[in-house]
PDB file of C-alpha atoms in Angstrom:
ATOM      1  CA  MET A  27      89.174 102.919 112.510  1.00 55.00           C
ATOM      2  CA  ALA A  28      89.615 103.781 116.179  1.00 56.00           C
ATOM      3  CA  ASN A  29      92.712 101.582 116.371  1.00 70.00           C
ATOM      4  CA  ALA A  30      94.086 103.108 113.157  1.00 73.00           C
ATOM      5  CA  LYS A  31      93.762 106.607 114.587  1.00 75.00           C
ATOM      6  CA  ALA A  32      95.770 105.536 117.646  1.00 84.00           C
ATOM      7  CA  LEU A  33      98.708 104.950 115.301  1.00 89.00           C
ATOM      8  CA  MET A  34      98.511 108.402 113.720  1.00 93.00           C
ATOM      9  CA  ASP A  35      99.685 111.870 114.634  1.00 97.00           C
ATOM     10  CA  ILE A  36      97.268 114.355 113.054  1.00 97.00           C
ATOM     11  CA  HIS A  37      98.670 117.873 113.090  1.00 98.00           C
ATOM     12  CA  PRO A  38      96.423 120.054 115.282  1.00 98.00           C
ATOM     13  CA  GLU A  39      95.871 122.569 112.456  1.00 98.00           C
ATOM     14  CA  VAL A  40      94.726 119.764 110.151  1.00 98.00           C
ATOM     15  CA  ALA A  41      92.498 118.171 112.795  1.00 97.00           C
ATOM     16  CA  GLU A  42      90.799 121.487 113.579  1.00 98.00           C
ATOM     17  CA  ALA A  43      90.201 122.222 109.890  1.00 98.00           C
ATOM     18  CA  VAL A  44      88.694 118.774 109.205  1.00 98.00           C
ATOM     19  CA  LYS A  45      86.463 119.008 112.274  1.00 97.00           C
ATOM     20  CA  ALA A  46      85.247 122.468 111.251  1.00 98.00           C
ATOM     21  CA  GLY A  47      84.630 121.469 107.633  1.00 97.00           C
ATOM     22  CA  ARG A  48      87.279 123.826 106.272  1.00 98.00           C
ATOM     23  CA  PRO A  49      89.191 122.891 103.098  1.00 98.00           C
ATOM     24  CA  VAL A  50      92.184 120.566 103.546  1.00 98.00           C
ATOM     25  CA  VAL A  51      94.481 119.152 100.858  1.00 98.00           C
ATOM     26  CA  ALA A  52      96.545 115.998 101.394  1.00 98.00           C
ATOM     27  CA  LEU A  53     100.034 115.917  99.879  1.00 98.00           C
ATOM     28  CA  GLU A  54     102.214 112.846  99.287  1.00 97.00           C
ATOM     29  CA  SER A  55     105.781 112.504 100.477  1.00 98.00           C
ATOM     30  CA  THR A  56     107.563 110.184  98.032  1.00 95.00           C
ATOM     31  CA  ILE A  57     108.329 113.280  96.016  1.00 93.00           C
ATOM     32  CA  ILE A  58     110.271 114.438  99.094  1.00 96.00           C
ATOM     33  CA  THR A  59     111.965 111.129  99.971  1.00 96.00           C
ATOM     34  CA  HIS A  60     112.544 109.767  96.458  1.00 90.00           C
ATOM     35  CA  GLY A  61     111.887 112.639  94.059  1.00 85.00           C
ATOM     36  CA  MET A  62     114.879 114.943  94.428  1.00 86.00           C
ATOM     37  CA  PRO A  63     117.865 115.599  96.700  1.00 87.00           C
ATOM     38  CA  TRP A  64     118.128 117.790  99.799  1.00 94.00           C
ATOM     39  CA  PRO A  65     117.627 120.772 100.032  1.00 95.00           C
ATOM     40  CA  GLU A  66     115.674 121.079  96.778  1.00 93.00           C
ATOM     41  CA  ASN A  67     113.124 118.544  97.983  1.00 94.00           C
ATOM     42  CA  ASP A  68     112.286 120.517 101.125  1.00 97.00           C
ATOM     43  CA  ALA A  69     112.127 123.816  99.216  1.00 97.00           C
ATOM     44  CA  MET A  70     109.718 122.271  96.710  1.00 97.00           C
ATOM     45  CA  ALA A  71     107.509 120.771  99.427  1.00 98.00           C
ATOM     46  CA  GLY A  72     107.426 124.104 101.233  1.00 98.00           C
ATOM     47  CA  ARG A  73     106.350 125.927  98.077  1.00 98.00           C
ATOM     48  CA  VAL A  74     103.566 123.432  97.450  1.00 98.00           C
ATOM     49  CA  GLU A  75     102.259 123.806 101.006  1.00 98.00           C
ATOM     50  CA  ALA A  76     102.385 127.604 100.587  1.00 98.00           C
ATOM     51  CA  ILE A  77     100.330 127.420  97.386  1.00 98.00           C
ATOM     52  CA  VAL A  78      97.645 125.396  99.146  1.00 98.00           C
ATOM     53  CA  ARG A  79      97.530 128.063 101.881  1.00 98.00           C
ATOM     54  CA  GLU A  80      97.358 130.895  99.304  1.00 98.00           C
ATOM     55  CA  GLU A  81      94.197 129.283  97.952  1.00 98.00           C
ATOM     56  CA  GLY A  82      92.606 129.234 101.383  1.00 98.00           C
ATOM     57  CA  ALA A  83      93.128 125.550 102.308  1.00 98.00           C
ATOM     58  CA  ILE A  84      95.251 123.752 104.883  1.00 98.00           C
ATOM     59  CA  PRO A  85      98.065 121.505 103.573  1.00 98.00           C
ATOM     60  CA  ALA A  86      98.482 118.042 105.108  1.00 98.00           C
ATOM     61  CA  THR A  87     101.704 116.416 103.960  1.00 98.00           C
ATOM     62  CA  ILE A  88     101.512 112.696 104.810  1.00 98.00           C
ATOM     63  CA  ALA A  89     104.466 110.474 105.731  1.00 98.00           C
ATOM     64  CA  VAL A  90     105.633 107.799 108.151  1.00 98.00           C
ATOM     65  CA  MET A  91     108.304 108.911 110.626  1.00 98.00           C
ATOM     66  CA  ASN A  92     109.696 106.598 113.317  1.00 97.00           C
ATOM     67  CA  GLY A  93     106.754 104.293 112.721  1.00 97.00           C
ATOM     68  CA  ARG A  94     104.123 106.965 113.245  1.00 97.00           C
ATOM     69  CA  LEU A  95     101.741 107.921 110.447  1.00 98.00           C
ATOM     70  CA  LYS A  96     101.927 111.699 110.193  1.00 98.00           C
ATOM     71  CA  ILE A  97      98.906 113.550 108.789  1.00 98.00           C
ATOM     72  CA  GLY A  98     100.383 117.012 108.349  1.00 98.00           C
ATOM     73  CA  LEU A  99     104.013 117.814 109.093  1.00 98.00           C
ATOM     74  CA  SER A 100     105.565 120.640 111.039  1.00 97.00           C
ATOM     75  CA  GLU A 101     108.337 122.543 109.234  1.00 97.00           C
ATOM     76  CA  ASP A 102     110.962 120.761 111.356  1.00 98.00           C
ATOM     77  CA  GLU A 103     109.418 117.350 110.591  1.00 98.00           C
ATOM     78  CA  ARG A 104     109.342 118.122 106.878  1.00 98.00           C
ATOM     79  CA  LYS A 105     113.015 119.148 106.914  1.00 98.00           C
ATOM     80  CA  ALA A 106     113.961 115.987 108.829  1.00 98.00           C
ATOM     81  CA  LEU A 107     112.076 113.804 106.365  1.00 98.00           C
ATOM     82  CA  ALA A 108     113.752 115.553 103.444  1.00 98.00           C
ATOM     83  CA  GLN A 109     117.170 114.573 104.844  1.00 98.00           C
ATOM     84  CA  THR A 110     116.311 110.926 105.621  1.00 96.00           C
ATOM     85  CA  LYS A 111     118.677 108.566 103.817  1.00 92.00           C
ATOM     86  CA  ASP A 112     116.866 105.218 104.032  1.00 93.00           C
ATOM     87  CA  ALA A 113     113.185 106.089 103.784  1.00 97.00           C
ATOM     88  CA  MET A 114     110.956 103.358 102.355  1.00 97.00           C
ATOM     89  CA  LYS A 115     108.615 103.977  99.452  1.00 94.00           C
ATOM     90  CA  LEU A 116     105.247 103.038 100.927  1.00 97.00           C
ATOM     91  CA  SER A 117     102.109 101.721  99.289  1.00 96.00           C
ATOM     92  CA  ARG A 118      99.204  99.692 100.700  1.00 97.00           C
ATOM     93  CA  ALA A 119     101.286  96.510 100.948  1.00 96.00           C
ATOM     94  CA  ASP A 120     104.063  97.895 103.150  1.00 97.00           C
ATOM     95  CA  LEU A 121     102.517 100.864 104.996  1.00 97.00           C
ATOM     96  CA  ALA A 122     101.782  98.767 108.092  1.00 97.00           C
ATOM     97  CA  PHE A 123     105.243  97.123 107.909  1.00 98.00           C
ATOM     98  CA  ALA A 124     107.004 100.481 108.120  1.00 98.00           C
ATOM     99  CA  MET A 125     104.818 101.447 111.085  1.00 97.00           C
ATOM    100  CA  ALA A 126     105.302  98.127 112.873  1.00 96.00           C
ATOM    101  CA  GLU A 127     109.071  98.306 112.421  1.00 97.00           C
ATOM    102  CA  GLY A 128     109.432 101.970 113.409  1.00 97.00           C
ATOM    103  CA  ARG A 129     110.714 102.966 109.986  1.00 98.00           C
ATOM    104  CA  ASP A 130     110.574 106.220 108.000  1.00 98.00           C
ATOM    105  CA  GLY A 131     108.773 106.278 104.647  1.00 98.00           C
ATOM    106  CA  GLY A 132     107.403 108.438 101.897  1.00 98.00           C
ATOM    107  CA  THR A 133     103.811 107.689 100.977  1.00 98.00           C
ATOM    108  CA  THR A 134     102.889 106.953  97.380  1.00 96.00           C
ATOM    109  CA  VAL A 135      99.522 107.883  95.866  1.00 96.00           C
ATOM    110  CA  ALA A 136      97.899 104.712  97.247  1.00 97.00           C
ATOM    111  CA  ALA A 137      99.241 105.103 100.814  1.00 98.00           C
ATOM    112  CA  THR A 138      98.452 108.820 100.863  1.00 98.00           C
ATOM    113  CA  MET A 139      94.875 108.135  99.777  1.00 98.00           C
ATOM    114  CA  ILE A 140      94.465 105.599 102.592  1.00 97.00           C
ATOM    115  CA  ALA A 141      95.793 107.994 105.193  1.00 97.00           C
ATOM    116  CA  ALA A 142      93.761 110.932 103.866  1.00 98.00           C
ATOM    117  CA  ALA A 143      90.551 108.935 104.013  1.00 97.00           C
ATOM    118  CA  TRP A 144      91.308 107.817 107.599  1.00 95.00           C
ATOM    119  CA  ALA A 145      91.780 111.478 108.541  1.00 96.00           C
ATOM    120  CA  GLY A 146      88.612 112.686 106.770  1.00 97.00           C
ATOM    121  CA  ILE A 147      90.443 114.552 104.002  1.00 98.00           C
ATOM    122  CA  LYS A 148      88.582 114.519 100.669  1.00 98.00           C
ATOM    123  CA  VAL A 149      91.160 115.950  98.240  1.00 98.00           C
ATOM    124  CA  PHE A 150      94.734 114.978  97.491  1.00 98.00           C
ATOM    125  CA  ALA A 151      97.235 116.654  95.126  1.00 98.00           C
ATOM    126  CA  THR A 152     100.104 114.797  93.531  1.00 97.00           C
ATOM    127  CA  GLY A 153     102.188 114.948  90.374  1.00 94.00           C
ATOM    128  CA  GLY A 154     101.109 111.961  88.361  1.00 92.00           C
ATOM    129  CA  ILE A 155      99.627 108.610  89.283  1.00 94.00           C
ATOM    130  CA  GLY A 156     101.170 105.203  88.756  1.00 91.00           C
ATOM    131  CA  GLY A 157      99.461 102.875  86.328  1.00 93.00           C
ATOM    132  CA  VAL A 158     100.010 100.104  83.811  1.00 93.00           C
ATOM    133  CA  HIS A 159     103.671  99.916  82.779  1.00 84.00           C
ATOM    134  CA  LYS A 160     104.575  99.307  79.179  1.00 83.00           C
ATOM    135  CA  GLY A 161     105.014  95.582  78.659  1.00 82.00           C
ATOM    136  CA  ALA A 162     102.627  94.771  81.511  1.00 81.00           C
ATOM    137  CA  GLU A 163     101.081  92.024  79.366  1.00 83.00           C
ATOM    138  CA  THR A 164     104.184  89.978  80.214  1.00 81.00           C
ATOM    139  CA  SER A 165     105.522  91.660  83.390  1.00 81.00           C
ATOM    140  CA  PHE A 166     102.122  92.208  85.076  1.00 85.00           C
ATOM    141  CA  ASP A 167     103.603  95.484  86.397  1.00 86.00           C
ATOM    142  CA  ILE A 168     100.503  97.518  87.414  1.00 91.00           C
ATOM    143  CA  SER A 169     100.653 100.148  90.108  1.00 92.00           C
ATOM    144  CA  ALA A 170      98.725  99.725  93.366  1.00 94.00           C
ATOM    145  CA  ASP A 171      97.484 103.297  92.739  1.00 96.00           C
ATOM    146  CA  LEU A 172      94.805 101.973  90.393  1.00 97.00           C
ATOM    147  CA  PRO A 173      92.957  99.575  92.717  1.00 97.00           C
ATOM    148  CA  GLU A 174      93.297 102.191  95.471  1.00 98.00           C
ATOM    149  CA  LEU A 175      91.419 104.685  93.359  1.00 98.00           C
ATOM    150  CA  ALA A 176      88.659 102.094  93.011  1.00 98.00           C
ATOM    151  CA  ARG A 177      88.290 101.503  96.743  1.00 97.00           C
ATOM    152  CA  THR A 178      89.210 104.735  98.618  1.00 98.00           C
ATOM    153  CA  PRO A 179      86.923 107.775  98.438  1.00 98.00           C
ATOM    154  CA  VAL A 180      89.432 110.545  97.785  1.00 98.00           C
ATOM    155  CA  ILE A 181      89.724 112.923  94.848  1.00 98.00           C
ATOM    156  CA  VAL A 182      93.243 112.660  93.375  1.00 98.00           C
ATOM    157  CA  VAL A 183      94.385 115.688  91.409  1.00 98.00           C
ATOM    158  CA  SER A 184      97.241 114.854  89.050  1.00 98.00           C
ATOM    159  CA  ALA A 185      98.646 115.732  85.638  1.00 97.00           C
ATOM    160  CA  GLY A 186      97.375 112.364  84.386  1.00 91.00           C
ATOM    161  CA  PRO A 187      99.188 109.035  84.418  1.00 90.00           C
ATOM    162  CA  LYS A 188     102.977 109.398  84.306  1.00 86.00           C
ATOM    163  CA  ALA A 189     104.005 109.521  80.639  1.00 88.00           C
ATOM    164  CA  ILE A 190     106.435 106.648  81.143  1.00 88.00           C
ATOM    165  CA  LEU A 191     103.355 104.367  81.454  1.00 90.00           C
ATOM    166  CA  ASP A 192     100.975 102.823  78.970  1.00 93.00           C
ATOM    167  CA  GLY A 193      98.299 105.520  79.129  1.00 94.00           C
ATOM    168  CA  ALA A 194      95.634 103.660  77.169  1.00 96.00           C
ATOM    169  CA  LYS A 195      95.900 100.517  79.286  1.00 96.00           C
ATOM    170  CA  THR A 196      95.892 102.603  82.458  1.00 97.00           C
ATOM    171  CA  LEU A 197      92.598 104.212  81.433  1.00 97.00           C
ATOM    172  CA  GLU A 198      91.143 100.805  80.562  1.00 97.00           C
ATOM    173  CA  VAL A 199      91.966  99.457  84.053  1.00 97.00           C
ATOM    174  CA  LEU A 200      90.467 102.556  85.676  1.00 98.00           C
ATOM    175  CA  GLU A 201      87.301 102.197  83.616  1.00 98.00           C
ATOM    176  CA  THR A 202      86.994  98.499  84.461  1.00 97.00           C
ATOM    177  CA  ASN A 203      87.232  99.359  88.126  1.00 97.00           C
ATOM    178  CA  GLY A 204      84.629 102.123  87.916  1.00 98.00           C
ATOM    179  CA  VAL A 205      87.013 105.029  88.549  1.00 98.00           C
ATOM    180  CA  PRO A 206      85.875 108.317  86.937  1.00 98.00           C
ATOM    181  CA  VAL A 207      88.631 110.176  85.092  1.00 98.00           C
ATOM    182  CA  VAL A 208      87.788 113.877  84.857  1.00 98.00           C
ATOM    183  CA  CYS A 209      89.917 116.056  82.605  1.00 98.00           C
ATOM    184  CA  TYR A 210      89.985 119.651  83.864  1.00 98.00           C
ATOM    185  CA  GLN A 211      89.354 122.158  81.077  1.00 98.00           C
ATOM    186  CA  SER A 212      90.669 119.677  78.498  1.00 98.00           C
ATOM    187  CA  ASP A 213      89.226 117.362  75.895  1.00 98.00           C
ATOM    188  CA  VAL A 214      92.210 115.011  76.088  1.00 98.00           C
ATOM    189  CA  VAL A 215      93.984 113.239  78.926  1.00 97.00           C
ATOM    190  CA  PRO A 216      97.180 115.140  79.665  1.00 97.00           C
ATOM    191  CA  ALA A 217     100.432 113.178  79.481  1.00 94.00           C
ATOM    192  CA  PHE A 218     102.161 114.446  82.622  1.00 94.00           C
ATOM    193  CA  TRP A 219     105.000 116.580  81.200  1.00 94.00           C
ATOM    194  CA  SER A 220     102.846 117.382  78.158  1.00 96.00           C
ATOM    195  CA  ARG A 221      99.374 118.895  77.779  1.00 96.00           C
ATOM    196  CA  GLN A 222      98.382 116.760  74.800  1.00 94.00           C
ATOM    197  CA  SER A 223      97.954 113.036  74.231  1.00 95.00           C
ATOM    198  CA  PRO A 224      95.998 110.911  71.732  1.00 94.00           C
ATOM    199  CA  LEU A 225      93.666 109.798  74.527  1.00 97.00           C
ATOM    200  CA  PRO A 226      90.237 111.508  74.595  1.00 98.00           C
ATOM    201  CA  ALA A 227      88.942 112.760  77.930  1.00 98.00           C
ATOM    202  CA  PRO A 228      86.520 110.204  79.468  1.00 98.00           C
ATOM    203  CA  LEU A 229      84.797 113.122  81.283  1.00 98.00           C
ATOM    204  CA  ARG A 230      85.371 116.878  81.267  1.00 98.00           C
ATOM    205  CA  LEU A 231      84.597 119.517  83.910  1.00 98.00           C
ATOM    206  CA  ASP A 232      85.716 123.117  83.826  1.00 98.00           C
ATOM    207  CA  GLU A 233      85.028 124.388  87.368  1.00 98.00           C
ATOM    208  CA  PRO A 234      86.508 123.171  90.672  1.00 98.00           C
ATOM    209  CA  LYS A 235      83.112 123.363  92.347  1.00 98.00           C
ATOM    210  CA  ALA A 236      81.627 121.032  89.702  1.00 98.00           C
ATOM    211  CA  ILE A 237      84.292 118.426  90.554  1.00 98.00           C
ATOM    212  CA  ALA A 238      83.429 118.705  94.241  1.00 98.00           C
ATOM    213  CA  ARG A 239      79.755 118.332  93.426  1.00 98.00           C
ATOM    214  CA  PHE A 240      80.407 115.245  91.287  1.00 98.00           C
ATOM    215  CA  HIS A 241      82.321 113.618  94.140  1.00 98.00           C
ATOM    216  CA  SER A 242      79.585 114.439  96.636  1.00 98.00           C
ATOM    217  CA  VAL A 243      76.912 112.858  94.438  1.00 98.00           C
ATOM    218  CA  ARG A 244      79.034 109.718  94.032  1.00 98.00           C
ATOM    219  CA  GLN A 245      79.293 109.437  97.809  1.00 96.00           C
ATOM    220  CA  GLU A 246      75.578 109.998  98.275  1.00 97.00           C
ATOM    221  CA  LEU A 247      74.937 107.166  95.832  1.00 98.00           C
ATOM    222  CA  GLU A 248      77.414 104.986  97.769  1.00 97.00           C
ATOM    223  CA  LEU A 249      79.251 104.085  94.568  1.00 97.00           C
ATOM    224  CA  GLY A 250      82.504 103.729  96.469  1.00 95.00           C
ATOM    225  CA  GLY A 251      86.016 104.711  95.514  1.00 97.00           C
ATOM    226  CA  GLY A 252      87.569 107.962  94.498  1.00 98.00           C
ATOM    227  CA  MET A 253      88.167 109.793  91.238  1.00 98.00           C
ATOM    228  CA  LEU A 254      91.101 110.921  89.190  1.00 98.00           C
ATOM    229  CA  VAL A 255      91.270 114.548  88.065  1.00 98.00           C
ATOM    230  CA  ALA A 256      93.691 115.073  85.174  1.00 98.00           C
ATOM    231  CA  ASN A 257      94.949 118.659  85.186  1.00 98.00           C
ATOM    232  CA  PRO A 258      97.180 119.727  82.265  1.00 98.00           C
ATOM    233  CA  VAL A 259     100.525 121.292  83.120  1.00 97.00           C
ATOM    234  CA  PRO A 260     100.585 125.045  82.312  1.00 97.00           C
ATOM    235  CA  GLU A 261     101.443 125.660  78.675  1.00 97.00           C
ATOM    236  CA  LYS A 262     104.557 127.712  79.486  1.00 97.00           C
ATOM    237  CA  ASP A 263     106.008 124.819  81.492  1.00 97.00           C
ATOM    238  CA  GLU A 264     105.225 121.808  79.304  1.00 97.00           C
ATOM    239  CA  ILE A 265     107.555 119.654  77.235  1.00 95.00           C
ATOM    240  CA  PRO A 266     105.753 118.801  73.960  1.00 95.00           C
ATOM    241  CA  ALA A 267     104.657 115.166  73.735  1.00 93.00           C
ATOM    242  CA  ASP A 268     106.627 114.407  70.584  1.00 93.00           C
ATOM    243  CA  VAL A 269     109.833 115.705  72.159  1.00 94.00           C
ATOM    244  CA  MET A 270     109.214 113.833  75.388  1.00 93.00           C
ATOM    245  CA  ALA A 271     108.464 110.563  73.579  1.00 93.00           C
ATOM    246  CA  ASP A 272     112.059 110.302  72.313  1.00 93.00           C
ATOM    247  CA  PHE A 273     113.472 110.969  75.787  1.00 93.00           C
ATOM    248  CA  ILE A 274     111.176 108.342  77.359  1.00 93.00           C
ATOM    249  CA  ALA A 275     112.081 105.724  74.746  1.00 93.00           C
ATOM    250  CA  GLN A 276     115.785 106.185  75.493  1.00 94.00           C
ATOM    251  CA  ALA A 277     115.238 105.961  79.270  1.00 94.00           C
ATOM    252  CA  GLN A 278     113.157 102.797  78.912  1.00 91.00           C
ATOM    253  CA  GLU A 279     115.776 101.143  76.730  1.00 93.00           C
ATOM    254  CA  ASP A 280     118.361 101.891  79.393  1.00 94.00           C
ATOM    255  CA  ALA A 281     116.102 100.422  82.131  1.00 91.00           C
ATOM    256  CA  GLU A 282     115.586  97.223  80.130  1.00 90.00           C
ATOM    257  CA  ARG A 283     119.292  96.877  79.485  1.00 93.00           C
ATOM    258  CA  LEU A 284     120.002  97.231  83.202  1.00 94.00           C
ATOM    259  CA  LYS A 285     117.129  94.869  84.099  1.00 89.00           C
ATOM    260  CA  ILE A 286     115.470  97.428  86.371  1.00 89.00           C
ATOM    261  CA  SER A 287     112.134  96.063  87.678  1.00 82.00           C
ATOM    262  CA  GLY A 288     109.397  96.453  90.280  1.00 77.00           C
ATOM    263  CA  LYS A 289     109.346  99.524  92.487  1.00 73.00           C
ATOM    264  CA  GLU A 290     112.699 100.626  91.111  1.00 83.00           C
ATOM    265  CA  VAL A 291     111.367 101.261  87.587  1.00 84.00           C
ATOM    266  CA  THR A 292     109.660 104.615  88.123  1.00 80.00           C
ATOM    267  CA  PRO A 293     112.444 106.230  90.231  1.00 81.00           C
ATOM    268  CA  TYR A 294     115.047 105.018  87.720  1.00 89.00           C
ATOM    269  CA  LEU A 295     113.147 106.349  84.701  1.00 88.00           C
ATOM    270  CA  LEU A 296     112.472 109.733  86.325  1.00 84.00           C
ATOM    271  CA  GLY A 297     116.115 110.035  87.321  1.00 88.00           C
ATOM    272  CA  ARG A 298     117.359 109.017  83.886  1.00 92.00           C
ATOM    273  CA  LEU A 299     114.978 111.512  82.248  1.00 92.00           C
ATOM    274  CA  LEU A 300     116.377 114.229  84.473  1.00 89.00           C
ATOM    275  CA  GLU A 301     119.803 113.471  83.006  1.00 94.00           C
ATOM    276  CA  ILE A 302     118.650 113.141  79.419  1.00 94.00           C
ATOM    277  CA  THR A 303     116.622 116.369  79.476  1.00 94.00           C
ATOM    278  CA  GLY A 304     119.296 118.376  81.273  1.00 94.00           C
ATOM    279  CA  GLY A 305     116.971 119.069  84.197  1.00 91.00           C
ATOM    280  CA  ARG A 306     114.021 120.176  82.081  1.00 94.00           C
ATOM    281  CA  SER A 307     111.826 117.229  83.118  1.00 92.00           C
ATOM    282  CA  LEU A 308     112.264 118.077  86.823  1.00 91.00           C
ATOM    283  CA  ALA A 309     111.379 121.758  86.274  1.00 94.00           C
ATOM    284  CA  THR A 310     108.177 120.675  84.513  1.00 95.00           C
ATOM    285  CA  ASN A 311     107.470 118.107  87.224  1.00 93.00           C
ATOM    286  CA  ILE A 312     107.687 120.811  89.915  1.00 95.00           C
ATOM    287  CA  ALA A 313     105.479 123.164  87.884  1.00 97.00           C
ATOM    288  CA  LEU A 314     102.750 120.573  87.449  1.00 97.00           C
ATOM    289  CA  VAL A 315     102.789 119.603  91.130  1.00 97.00           C
ATOM    290  CA  GLU A 316     102.325 123.255  92.049  1.00 98.00           C
ATOM    291  CA  ASN A 317      99.524 123.585  89.476  1.00 98.00           C
ATOM    292  CA  ASN A 318      97.789 120.510  90.857  1.00 98.00           C
ATOM    293  CA  ALA A 319      98.046 121.812  94.436  1.00 98.00           C
ATOM    294  CA  ARG A 320      96.337 125.001  93.374  1.00 98.00           C
ATOM    295  CA  LEU A 321      93.438 123.175  91.701  1.00 98.00           C
ATOM    296  CA  ALA A 322      93.111 120.726  94.605  1.00 98.00           C
ATOM    297  CA  ALA A 323      92.743 123.599  97.071  1.00 98.00           C
ATOM    298  CA  ARG A 324      90.006 125.122  94.908  1.00 98.00           C
ATOM    299  CA  ILE A 325      88.177 121.814  94.716  1.00 98.00           C
ATOM    300  CA  ALA A 326      88.447 121.364  98.491  1.00 98.00           C
ATOM    301  CA  ALA A 327      86.913 124.836  98.925  1.00 98.00           C
ATOM    302  CA  GLY A 328      84.021 123.781  96.660  1.00 98.00           C
ATOM    303  CA  PHE A 329      82.428 121.418  99.171  1.00 97.00           C
TER     304      PHE A 329
END
């Protein structure tokens, strides 16, 4: 741990808040490096950080820049990252590679969880987690986000598994690995762009403080790992599940035809959906990220 911290740059505001026990929310950076173009990516990231502050918490956007693991970015650093052309998409497997080679990279859910835990941050807000891809029974395409949730003690606030995934199989893998899935004020697992899905909520809690308390008890019992909080997108911003299903099917057919695989699948599908929906999917994506940041800050304040 001491050696790991020597490779990090923790923003002074973040370090002071963690030391004092004040609420801090980790934020990922692949949404900046791979989610949308400049300058929309920087504007979005700035709004999310502002929402965290409005709720009384300190934002800590996490990224790798010039081989240094950044826990919290200055405004200038965030703008520089948003304009980087060749940033890597970093998970557990290649986080150390990017640092060893002096590269720039956006952190996925898994890598952001690792960095947050190193820095003593308990809560992390993202859009949606990765999971089991459709057809994984032959491709074995399962996101590193799932085993990370089983091993790293961070609360991940999302809008559920990305709807391009196999939601039922994703929940099965999480259950097998002992990861609690808590649906916030909902009896079903939200489907990212949509509030509804056929998947019943494994657990339900209606207050941010109750989620913080649940996490604290798990840590006291030394059960290990984190938890997934599934937070439905606001009703005014959602795309109904039946509408979205047709768009997703078309995007997946296109990906199969082009033989897109591995880490390229999710960025391709999200980009293709942006085209198919005429920008509507991106607007919903931004709304749910903002909504998750707000809930994450309230959970962080509940400790």
